[in-house]
PDB file of C-alpha atoms in Angstrom:
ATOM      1  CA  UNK A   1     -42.360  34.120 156.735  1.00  0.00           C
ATOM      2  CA  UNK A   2     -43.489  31.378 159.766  1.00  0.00           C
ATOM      3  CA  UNK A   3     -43.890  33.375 163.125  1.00  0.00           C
ATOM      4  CA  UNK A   4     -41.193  31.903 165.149  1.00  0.00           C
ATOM      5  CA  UNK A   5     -42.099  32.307 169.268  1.00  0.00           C
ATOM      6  CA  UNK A   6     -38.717  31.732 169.891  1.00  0.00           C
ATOM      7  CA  UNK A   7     -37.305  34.453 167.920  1.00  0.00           C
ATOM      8  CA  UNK A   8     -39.852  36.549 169.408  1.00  0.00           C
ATOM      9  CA  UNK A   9     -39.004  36.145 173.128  1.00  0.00           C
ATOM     10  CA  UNK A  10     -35.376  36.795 171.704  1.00  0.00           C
ATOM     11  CA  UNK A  11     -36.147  40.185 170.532  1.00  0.00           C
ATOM     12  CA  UNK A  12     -38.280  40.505 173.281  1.00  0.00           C
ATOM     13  CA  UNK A  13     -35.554  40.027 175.536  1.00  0.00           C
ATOM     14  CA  UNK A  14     -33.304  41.523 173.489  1.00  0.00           C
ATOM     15  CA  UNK A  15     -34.752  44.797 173.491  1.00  0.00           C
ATOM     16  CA  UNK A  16     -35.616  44.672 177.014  1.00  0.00           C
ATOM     17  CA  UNK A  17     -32.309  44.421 177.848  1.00  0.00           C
ATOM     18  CA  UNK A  18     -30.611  47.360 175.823  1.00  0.00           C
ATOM     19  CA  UNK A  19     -29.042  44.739 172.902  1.00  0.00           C
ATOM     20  CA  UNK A  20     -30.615  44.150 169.690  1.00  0.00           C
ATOM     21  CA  UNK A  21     -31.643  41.057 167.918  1.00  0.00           C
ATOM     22  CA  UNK A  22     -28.478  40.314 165.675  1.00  0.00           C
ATOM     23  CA  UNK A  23     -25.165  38.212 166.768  1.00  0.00           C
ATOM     24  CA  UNK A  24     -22.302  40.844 166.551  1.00  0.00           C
ATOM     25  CA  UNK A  25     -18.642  40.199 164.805  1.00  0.00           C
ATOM     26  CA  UNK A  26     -15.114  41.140 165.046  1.00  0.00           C
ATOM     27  CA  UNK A  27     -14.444  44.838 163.646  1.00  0.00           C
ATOM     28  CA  UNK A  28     -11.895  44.757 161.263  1.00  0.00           C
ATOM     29  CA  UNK A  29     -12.205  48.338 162.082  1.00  0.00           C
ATOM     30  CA  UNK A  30     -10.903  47.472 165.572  1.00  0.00           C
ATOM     31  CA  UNK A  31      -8.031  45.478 165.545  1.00  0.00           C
ATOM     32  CA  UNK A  32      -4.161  45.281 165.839  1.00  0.00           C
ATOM     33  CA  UNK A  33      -2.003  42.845 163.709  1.00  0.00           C
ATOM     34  CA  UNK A  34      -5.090  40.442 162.889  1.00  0.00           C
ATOM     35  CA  UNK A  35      -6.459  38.857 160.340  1.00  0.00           C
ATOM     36  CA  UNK A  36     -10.050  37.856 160.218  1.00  0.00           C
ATOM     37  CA  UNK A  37     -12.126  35.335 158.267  1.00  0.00           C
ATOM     38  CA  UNK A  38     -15.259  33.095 158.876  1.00  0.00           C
ATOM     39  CA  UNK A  39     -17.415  35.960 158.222  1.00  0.00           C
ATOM     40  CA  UNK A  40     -15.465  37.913 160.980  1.00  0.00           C
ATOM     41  CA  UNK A  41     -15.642  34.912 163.390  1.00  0.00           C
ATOM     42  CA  UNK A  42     -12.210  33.760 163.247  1.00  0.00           C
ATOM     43  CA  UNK A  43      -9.585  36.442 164.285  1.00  0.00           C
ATOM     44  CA  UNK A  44      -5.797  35.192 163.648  1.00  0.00           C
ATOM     45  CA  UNK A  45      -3.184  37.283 165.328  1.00  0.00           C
ATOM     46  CA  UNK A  46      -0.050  37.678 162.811  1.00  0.00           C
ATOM     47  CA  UNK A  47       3.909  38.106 163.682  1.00  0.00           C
ATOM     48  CA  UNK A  48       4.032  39.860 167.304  1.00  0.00           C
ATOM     49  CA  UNK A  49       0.989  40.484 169.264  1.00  0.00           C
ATOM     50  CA  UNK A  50      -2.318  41.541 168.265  1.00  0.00           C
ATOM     51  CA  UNK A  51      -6.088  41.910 169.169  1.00  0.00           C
ATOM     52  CA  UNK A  52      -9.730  43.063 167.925  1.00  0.00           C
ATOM     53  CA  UNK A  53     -12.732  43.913 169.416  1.00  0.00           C
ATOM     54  CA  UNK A  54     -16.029  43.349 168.410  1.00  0.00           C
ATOM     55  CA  UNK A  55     -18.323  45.500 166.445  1.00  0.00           C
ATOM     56  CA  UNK A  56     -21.605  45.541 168.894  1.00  0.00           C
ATOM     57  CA  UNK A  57     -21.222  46.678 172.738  1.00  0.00           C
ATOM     58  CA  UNK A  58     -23.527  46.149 175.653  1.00  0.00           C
ATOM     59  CA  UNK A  59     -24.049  47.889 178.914  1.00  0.00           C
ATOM     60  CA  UNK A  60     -27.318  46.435 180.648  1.00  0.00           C
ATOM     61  CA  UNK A  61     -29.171  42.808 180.669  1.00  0.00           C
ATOM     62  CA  UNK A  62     -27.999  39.236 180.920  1.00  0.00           C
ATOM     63  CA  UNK A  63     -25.843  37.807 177.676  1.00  0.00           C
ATOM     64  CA  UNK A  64     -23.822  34.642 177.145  1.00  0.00           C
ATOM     65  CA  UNK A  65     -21.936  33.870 174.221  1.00  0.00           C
ATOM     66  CA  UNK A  66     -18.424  31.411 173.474  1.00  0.00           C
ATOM     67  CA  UNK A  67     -15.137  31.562 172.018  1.00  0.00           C
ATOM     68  CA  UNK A  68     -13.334  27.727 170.698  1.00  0.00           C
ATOM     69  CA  UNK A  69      -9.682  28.061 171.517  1.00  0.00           C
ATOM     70  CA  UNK A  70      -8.241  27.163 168.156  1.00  0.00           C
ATOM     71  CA  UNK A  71      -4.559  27.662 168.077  1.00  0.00           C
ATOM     72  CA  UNK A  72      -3.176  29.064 170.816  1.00  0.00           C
ATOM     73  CA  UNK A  73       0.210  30.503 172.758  1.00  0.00           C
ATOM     74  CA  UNK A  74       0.669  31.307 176.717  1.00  0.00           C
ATOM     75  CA  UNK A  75      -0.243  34.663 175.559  1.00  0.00           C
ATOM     76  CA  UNK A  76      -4.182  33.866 174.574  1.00  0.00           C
ATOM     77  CA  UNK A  77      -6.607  35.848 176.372  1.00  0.00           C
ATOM     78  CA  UNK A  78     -10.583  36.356 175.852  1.00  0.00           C
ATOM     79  CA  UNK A  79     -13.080  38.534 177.222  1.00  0.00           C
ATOM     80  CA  UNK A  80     -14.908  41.986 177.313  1.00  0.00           C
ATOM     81  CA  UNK A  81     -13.226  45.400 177.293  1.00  0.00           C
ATOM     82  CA  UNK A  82     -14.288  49.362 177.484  1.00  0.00           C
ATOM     83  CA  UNK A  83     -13.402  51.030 174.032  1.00  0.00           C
ATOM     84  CA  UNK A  84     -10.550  52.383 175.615  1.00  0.00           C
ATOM     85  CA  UNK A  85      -8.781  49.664 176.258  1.00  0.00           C
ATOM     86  CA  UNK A  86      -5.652  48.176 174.801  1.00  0.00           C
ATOM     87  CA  UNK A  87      -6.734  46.017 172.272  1.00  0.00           C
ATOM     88  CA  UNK A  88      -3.843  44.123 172.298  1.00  0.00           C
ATOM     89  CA  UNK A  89      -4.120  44.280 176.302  1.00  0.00           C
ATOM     90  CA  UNK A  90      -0.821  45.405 176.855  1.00  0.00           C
ATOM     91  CA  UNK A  91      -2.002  46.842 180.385  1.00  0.00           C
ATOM     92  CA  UNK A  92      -5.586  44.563 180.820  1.00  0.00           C
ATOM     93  CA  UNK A  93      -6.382  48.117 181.916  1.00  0.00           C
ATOM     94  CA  UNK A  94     -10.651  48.076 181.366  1.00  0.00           C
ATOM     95  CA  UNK A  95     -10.583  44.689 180.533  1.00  0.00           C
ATOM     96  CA  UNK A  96     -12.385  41.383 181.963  1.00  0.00           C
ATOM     97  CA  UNK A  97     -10.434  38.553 180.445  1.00  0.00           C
ATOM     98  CA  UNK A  98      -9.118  35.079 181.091  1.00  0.00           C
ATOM     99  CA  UNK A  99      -5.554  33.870 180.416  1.00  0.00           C
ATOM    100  CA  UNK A 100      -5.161  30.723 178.261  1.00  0.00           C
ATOM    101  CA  UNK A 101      -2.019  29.685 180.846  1.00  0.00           C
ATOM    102  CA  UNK A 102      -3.639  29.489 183.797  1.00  0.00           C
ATOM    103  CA  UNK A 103      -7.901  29.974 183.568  1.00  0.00           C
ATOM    104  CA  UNK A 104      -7.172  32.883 185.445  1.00  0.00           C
ATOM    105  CA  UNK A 105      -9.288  35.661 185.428  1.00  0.00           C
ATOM    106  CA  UNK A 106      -8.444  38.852 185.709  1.00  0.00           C
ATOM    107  CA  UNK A 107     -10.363  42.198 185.808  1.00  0.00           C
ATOM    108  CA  UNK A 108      -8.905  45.836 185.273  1.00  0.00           C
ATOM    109  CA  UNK A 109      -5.345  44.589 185.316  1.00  0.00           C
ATOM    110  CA  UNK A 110      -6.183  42.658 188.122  1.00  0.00           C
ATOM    111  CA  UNK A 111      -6.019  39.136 189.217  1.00  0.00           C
ATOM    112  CA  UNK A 112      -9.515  38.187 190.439  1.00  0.00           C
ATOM    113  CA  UNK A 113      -8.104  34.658 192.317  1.00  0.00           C
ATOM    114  CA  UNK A 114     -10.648  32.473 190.334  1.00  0.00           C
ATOM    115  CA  UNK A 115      -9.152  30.440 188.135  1.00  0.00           C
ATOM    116  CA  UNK A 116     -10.520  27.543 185.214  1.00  0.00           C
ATOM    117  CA  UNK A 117      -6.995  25.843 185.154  1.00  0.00           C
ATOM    118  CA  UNK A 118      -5.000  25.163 181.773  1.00  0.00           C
ATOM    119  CA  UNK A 119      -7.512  25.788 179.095  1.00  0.00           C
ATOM    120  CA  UNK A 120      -6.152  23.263 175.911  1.00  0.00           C
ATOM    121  CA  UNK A 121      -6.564  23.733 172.195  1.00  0.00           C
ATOM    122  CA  UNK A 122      -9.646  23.599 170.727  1.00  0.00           C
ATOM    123  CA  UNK A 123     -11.156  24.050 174.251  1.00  0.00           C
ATOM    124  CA  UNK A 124     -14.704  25.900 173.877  1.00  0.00           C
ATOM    125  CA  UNK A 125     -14.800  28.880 176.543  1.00  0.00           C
ATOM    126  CA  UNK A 126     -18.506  30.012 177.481  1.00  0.00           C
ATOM    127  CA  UNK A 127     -18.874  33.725 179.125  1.00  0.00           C
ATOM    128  CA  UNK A 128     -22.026  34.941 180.670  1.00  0.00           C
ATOM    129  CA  UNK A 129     -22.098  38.276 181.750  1.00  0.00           C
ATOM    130  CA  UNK A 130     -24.620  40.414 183.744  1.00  0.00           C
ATOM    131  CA  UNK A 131     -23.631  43.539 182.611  1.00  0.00           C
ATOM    132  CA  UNK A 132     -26.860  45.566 184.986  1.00  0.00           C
ATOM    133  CA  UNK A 133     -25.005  43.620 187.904  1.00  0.00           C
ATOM    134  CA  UNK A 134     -21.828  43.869 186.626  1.00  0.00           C
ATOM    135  CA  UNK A 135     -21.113  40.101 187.076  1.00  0.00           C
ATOM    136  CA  UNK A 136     -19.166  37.939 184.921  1.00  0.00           C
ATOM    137  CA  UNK A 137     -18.897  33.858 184.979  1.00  0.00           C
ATOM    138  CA  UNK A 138     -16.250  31.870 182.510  1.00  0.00           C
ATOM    139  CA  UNK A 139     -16.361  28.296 181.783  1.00  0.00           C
ATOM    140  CA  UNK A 140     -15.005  25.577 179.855  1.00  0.00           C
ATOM    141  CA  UNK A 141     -17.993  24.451 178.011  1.00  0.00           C
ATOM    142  CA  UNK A 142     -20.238  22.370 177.515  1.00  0.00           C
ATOM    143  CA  UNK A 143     -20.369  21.809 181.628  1.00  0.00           C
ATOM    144  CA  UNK A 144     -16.788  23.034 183.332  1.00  0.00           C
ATOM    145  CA  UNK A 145     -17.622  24.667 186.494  1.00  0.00           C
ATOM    146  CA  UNK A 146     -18.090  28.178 186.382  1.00  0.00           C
ATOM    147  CA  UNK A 147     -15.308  30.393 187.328  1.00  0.00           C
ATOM    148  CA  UNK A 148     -13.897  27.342 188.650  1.00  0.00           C
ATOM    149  CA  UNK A 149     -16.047  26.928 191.795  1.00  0.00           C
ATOM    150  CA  UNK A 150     -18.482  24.600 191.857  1.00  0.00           C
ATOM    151  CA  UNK A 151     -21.096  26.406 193.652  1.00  0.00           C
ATOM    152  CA  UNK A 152     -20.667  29.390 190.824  1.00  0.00           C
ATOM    153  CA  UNK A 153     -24.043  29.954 188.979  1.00  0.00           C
ATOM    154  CA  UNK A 154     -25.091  32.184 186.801  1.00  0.00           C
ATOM    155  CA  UNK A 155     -28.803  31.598 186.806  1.00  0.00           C
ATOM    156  CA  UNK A 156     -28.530  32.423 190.083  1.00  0.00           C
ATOM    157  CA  UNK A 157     -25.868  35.101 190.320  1.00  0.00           C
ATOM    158  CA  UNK A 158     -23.889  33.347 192.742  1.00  0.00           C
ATOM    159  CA  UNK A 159     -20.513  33.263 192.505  1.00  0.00           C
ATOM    160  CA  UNK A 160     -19.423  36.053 189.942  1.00  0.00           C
ATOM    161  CA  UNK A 161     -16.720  37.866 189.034  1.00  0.00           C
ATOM    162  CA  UNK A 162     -17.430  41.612 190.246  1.00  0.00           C
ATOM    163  CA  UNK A 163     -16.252  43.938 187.079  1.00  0.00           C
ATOM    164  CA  UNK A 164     -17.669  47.009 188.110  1.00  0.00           C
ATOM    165  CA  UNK A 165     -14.026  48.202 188.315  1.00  0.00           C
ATOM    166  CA  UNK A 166     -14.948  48.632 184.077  1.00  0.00           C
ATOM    167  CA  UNK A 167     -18.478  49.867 184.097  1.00  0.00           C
ATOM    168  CA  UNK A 168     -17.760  53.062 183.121  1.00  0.00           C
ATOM    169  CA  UNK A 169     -19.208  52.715 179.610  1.00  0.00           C
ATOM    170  CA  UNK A 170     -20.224  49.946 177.549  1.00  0.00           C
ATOM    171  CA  UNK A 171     -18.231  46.466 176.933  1.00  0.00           C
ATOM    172  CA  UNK A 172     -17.251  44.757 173.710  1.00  0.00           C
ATOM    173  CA  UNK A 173     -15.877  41.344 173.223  1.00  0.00           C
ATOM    174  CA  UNK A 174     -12.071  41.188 172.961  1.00  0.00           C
ATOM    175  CA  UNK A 175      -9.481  38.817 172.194  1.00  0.00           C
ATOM    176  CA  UNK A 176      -5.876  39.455 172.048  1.00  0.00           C
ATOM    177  CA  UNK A 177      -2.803  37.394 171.949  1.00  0.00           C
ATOM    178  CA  UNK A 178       0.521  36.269 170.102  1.00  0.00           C
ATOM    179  CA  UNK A 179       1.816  35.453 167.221  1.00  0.00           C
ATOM    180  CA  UNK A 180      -0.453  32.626 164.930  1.00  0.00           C
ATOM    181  CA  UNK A 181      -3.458  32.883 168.247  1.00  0.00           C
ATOM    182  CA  UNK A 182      -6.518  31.707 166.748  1.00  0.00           C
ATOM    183  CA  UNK A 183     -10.123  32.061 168.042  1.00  0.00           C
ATOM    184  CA  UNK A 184     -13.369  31.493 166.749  1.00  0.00           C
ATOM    185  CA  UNK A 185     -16.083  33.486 168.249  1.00  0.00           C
ATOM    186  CA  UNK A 186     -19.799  32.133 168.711  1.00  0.00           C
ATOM    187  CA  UNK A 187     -21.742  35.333 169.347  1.00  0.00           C
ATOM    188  CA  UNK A 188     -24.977  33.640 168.700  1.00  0.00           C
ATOM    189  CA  UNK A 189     -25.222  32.676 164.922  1.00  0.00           C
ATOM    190  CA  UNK A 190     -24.855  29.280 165.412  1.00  0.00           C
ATOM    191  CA  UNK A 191     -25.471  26.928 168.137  1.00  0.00           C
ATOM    192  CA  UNK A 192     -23.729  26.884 171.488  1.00  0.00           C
ATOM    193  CA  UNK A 193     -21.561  23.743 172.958  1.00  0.00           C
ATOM    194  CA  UNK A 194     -22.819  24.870 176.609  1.00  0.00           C
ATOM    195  CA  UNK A 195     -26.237  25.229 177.324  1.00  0.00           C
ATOM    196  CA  UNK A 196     -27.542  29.030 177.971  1.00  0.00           C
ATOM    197  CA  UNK A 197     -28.159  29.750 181.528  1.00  0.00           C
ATOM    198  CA  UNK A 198     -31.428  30.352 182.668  1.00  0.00           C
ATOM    199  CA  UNK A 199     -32.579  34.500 182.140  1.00  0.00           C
ATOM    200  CA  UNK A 200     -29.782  35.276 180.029  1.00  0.00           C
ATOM    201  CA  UNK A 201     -29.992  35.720 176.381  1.00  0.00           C
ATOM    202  CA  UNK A 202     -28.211  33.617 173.712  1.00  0.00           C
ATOM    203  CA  UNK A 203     -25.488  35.158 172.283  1.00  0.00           C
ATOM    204  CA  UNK A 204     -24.349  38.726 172.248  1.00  0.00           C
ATOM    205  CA  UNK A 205     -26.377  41.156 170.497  1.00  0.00           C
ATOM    206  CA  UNK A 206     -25.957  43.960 168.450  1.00  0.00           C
TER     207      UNK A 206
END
């Protein structure tokens, strides 16, 4: 096998960070009412609502990863959650999400009054999250503002989301929605719409 320095500095970073070196997936093992496929990439909410987590969790370093909006309802929502949250979000209770309806984002049940605006169909939606600071930025990818304020960066940790409010333990990615939501997650197997912002590590790690 070629040395690669790239994949190096990922693990490097990786493990300096508290992740590991491998792009997580859904758990079918944590889920409500959906179906997955894609290798565990796509999850596809049936009749009602529905949700999964994934399978890896982080609680320290500097991550950022996408979801592509593939069908979608009022009802679609993506994010990171403690394990004991709802994962259909029934309450948002531990959960750091934004709402397909509106862009908003909300954190802990909570509104956070930064919003991305309608996010369409097959919109890509990139997330970085600090989880040492506890900060998190959403986008619409490849080069939507961040959080929906211009001046929002994360290379620079202005302008994030504060979800310390669910720092009690480790976060997961999450999606959870209505009936026929789609989503494709991009946890770092493939190559990203957006471009990774500087110190943060592509993709989230398991």
């Amino acid at each position: 096998m070629l040395f690669s320095p790239q994949l190096a500095i990922r693990r490097a970073r990786s493990a300096a960070s508290g992740g590991g070196t491998t792009p997580t997936t859904w758990n079918a093992g944590d889920s409500t009412n959906v179906t997955l496929t894609g290798s565990n990439l796509i999850a596809t909410v049936g009749s009602g609502s529905g949700g999964v987590r994934g399978v890896a969790s982080l609680s320290t370093g500097k991550y950022y990863f996408e979801y592509t909006y593939a069908i979608h309802t009022n009802s679609f929502n993506t994010g990171i959650a403690l394990a004991s949250a709802s994962v259909t979000g029934s309450t948002g209770t531990g959960i750091a999400y934004v709402t397909r309806s509106s862009g908003g984002i909300f954190v802990n049940g909570t509104d956070s009054g930064s919003a991305l605006g309608l996010i369409a169909q097959g919109a890509v939606v990139g997330i970085a999250v600090d989880f040492s600071a506890n900060l998190i930025w959403f986008r619409i990818a490849p080069s939507g503002a961040w959080n929906g304020d211009g001046s929002a960066n994360p290379a620079t940790g202005v302008g994030g989301v504060d979800i310390s409010s669910i720092s009690s333990g480790p976060l997961f990615p999450i999606f959870f929605g209505a009936s026929g939501d789609a989503v494709t997650a991009n946890f770092g197997a493939t190559s990203f719409t957006g471009s990774v912002p500087s110190g943060f590590s592509s993709g989230f790690l398991g």
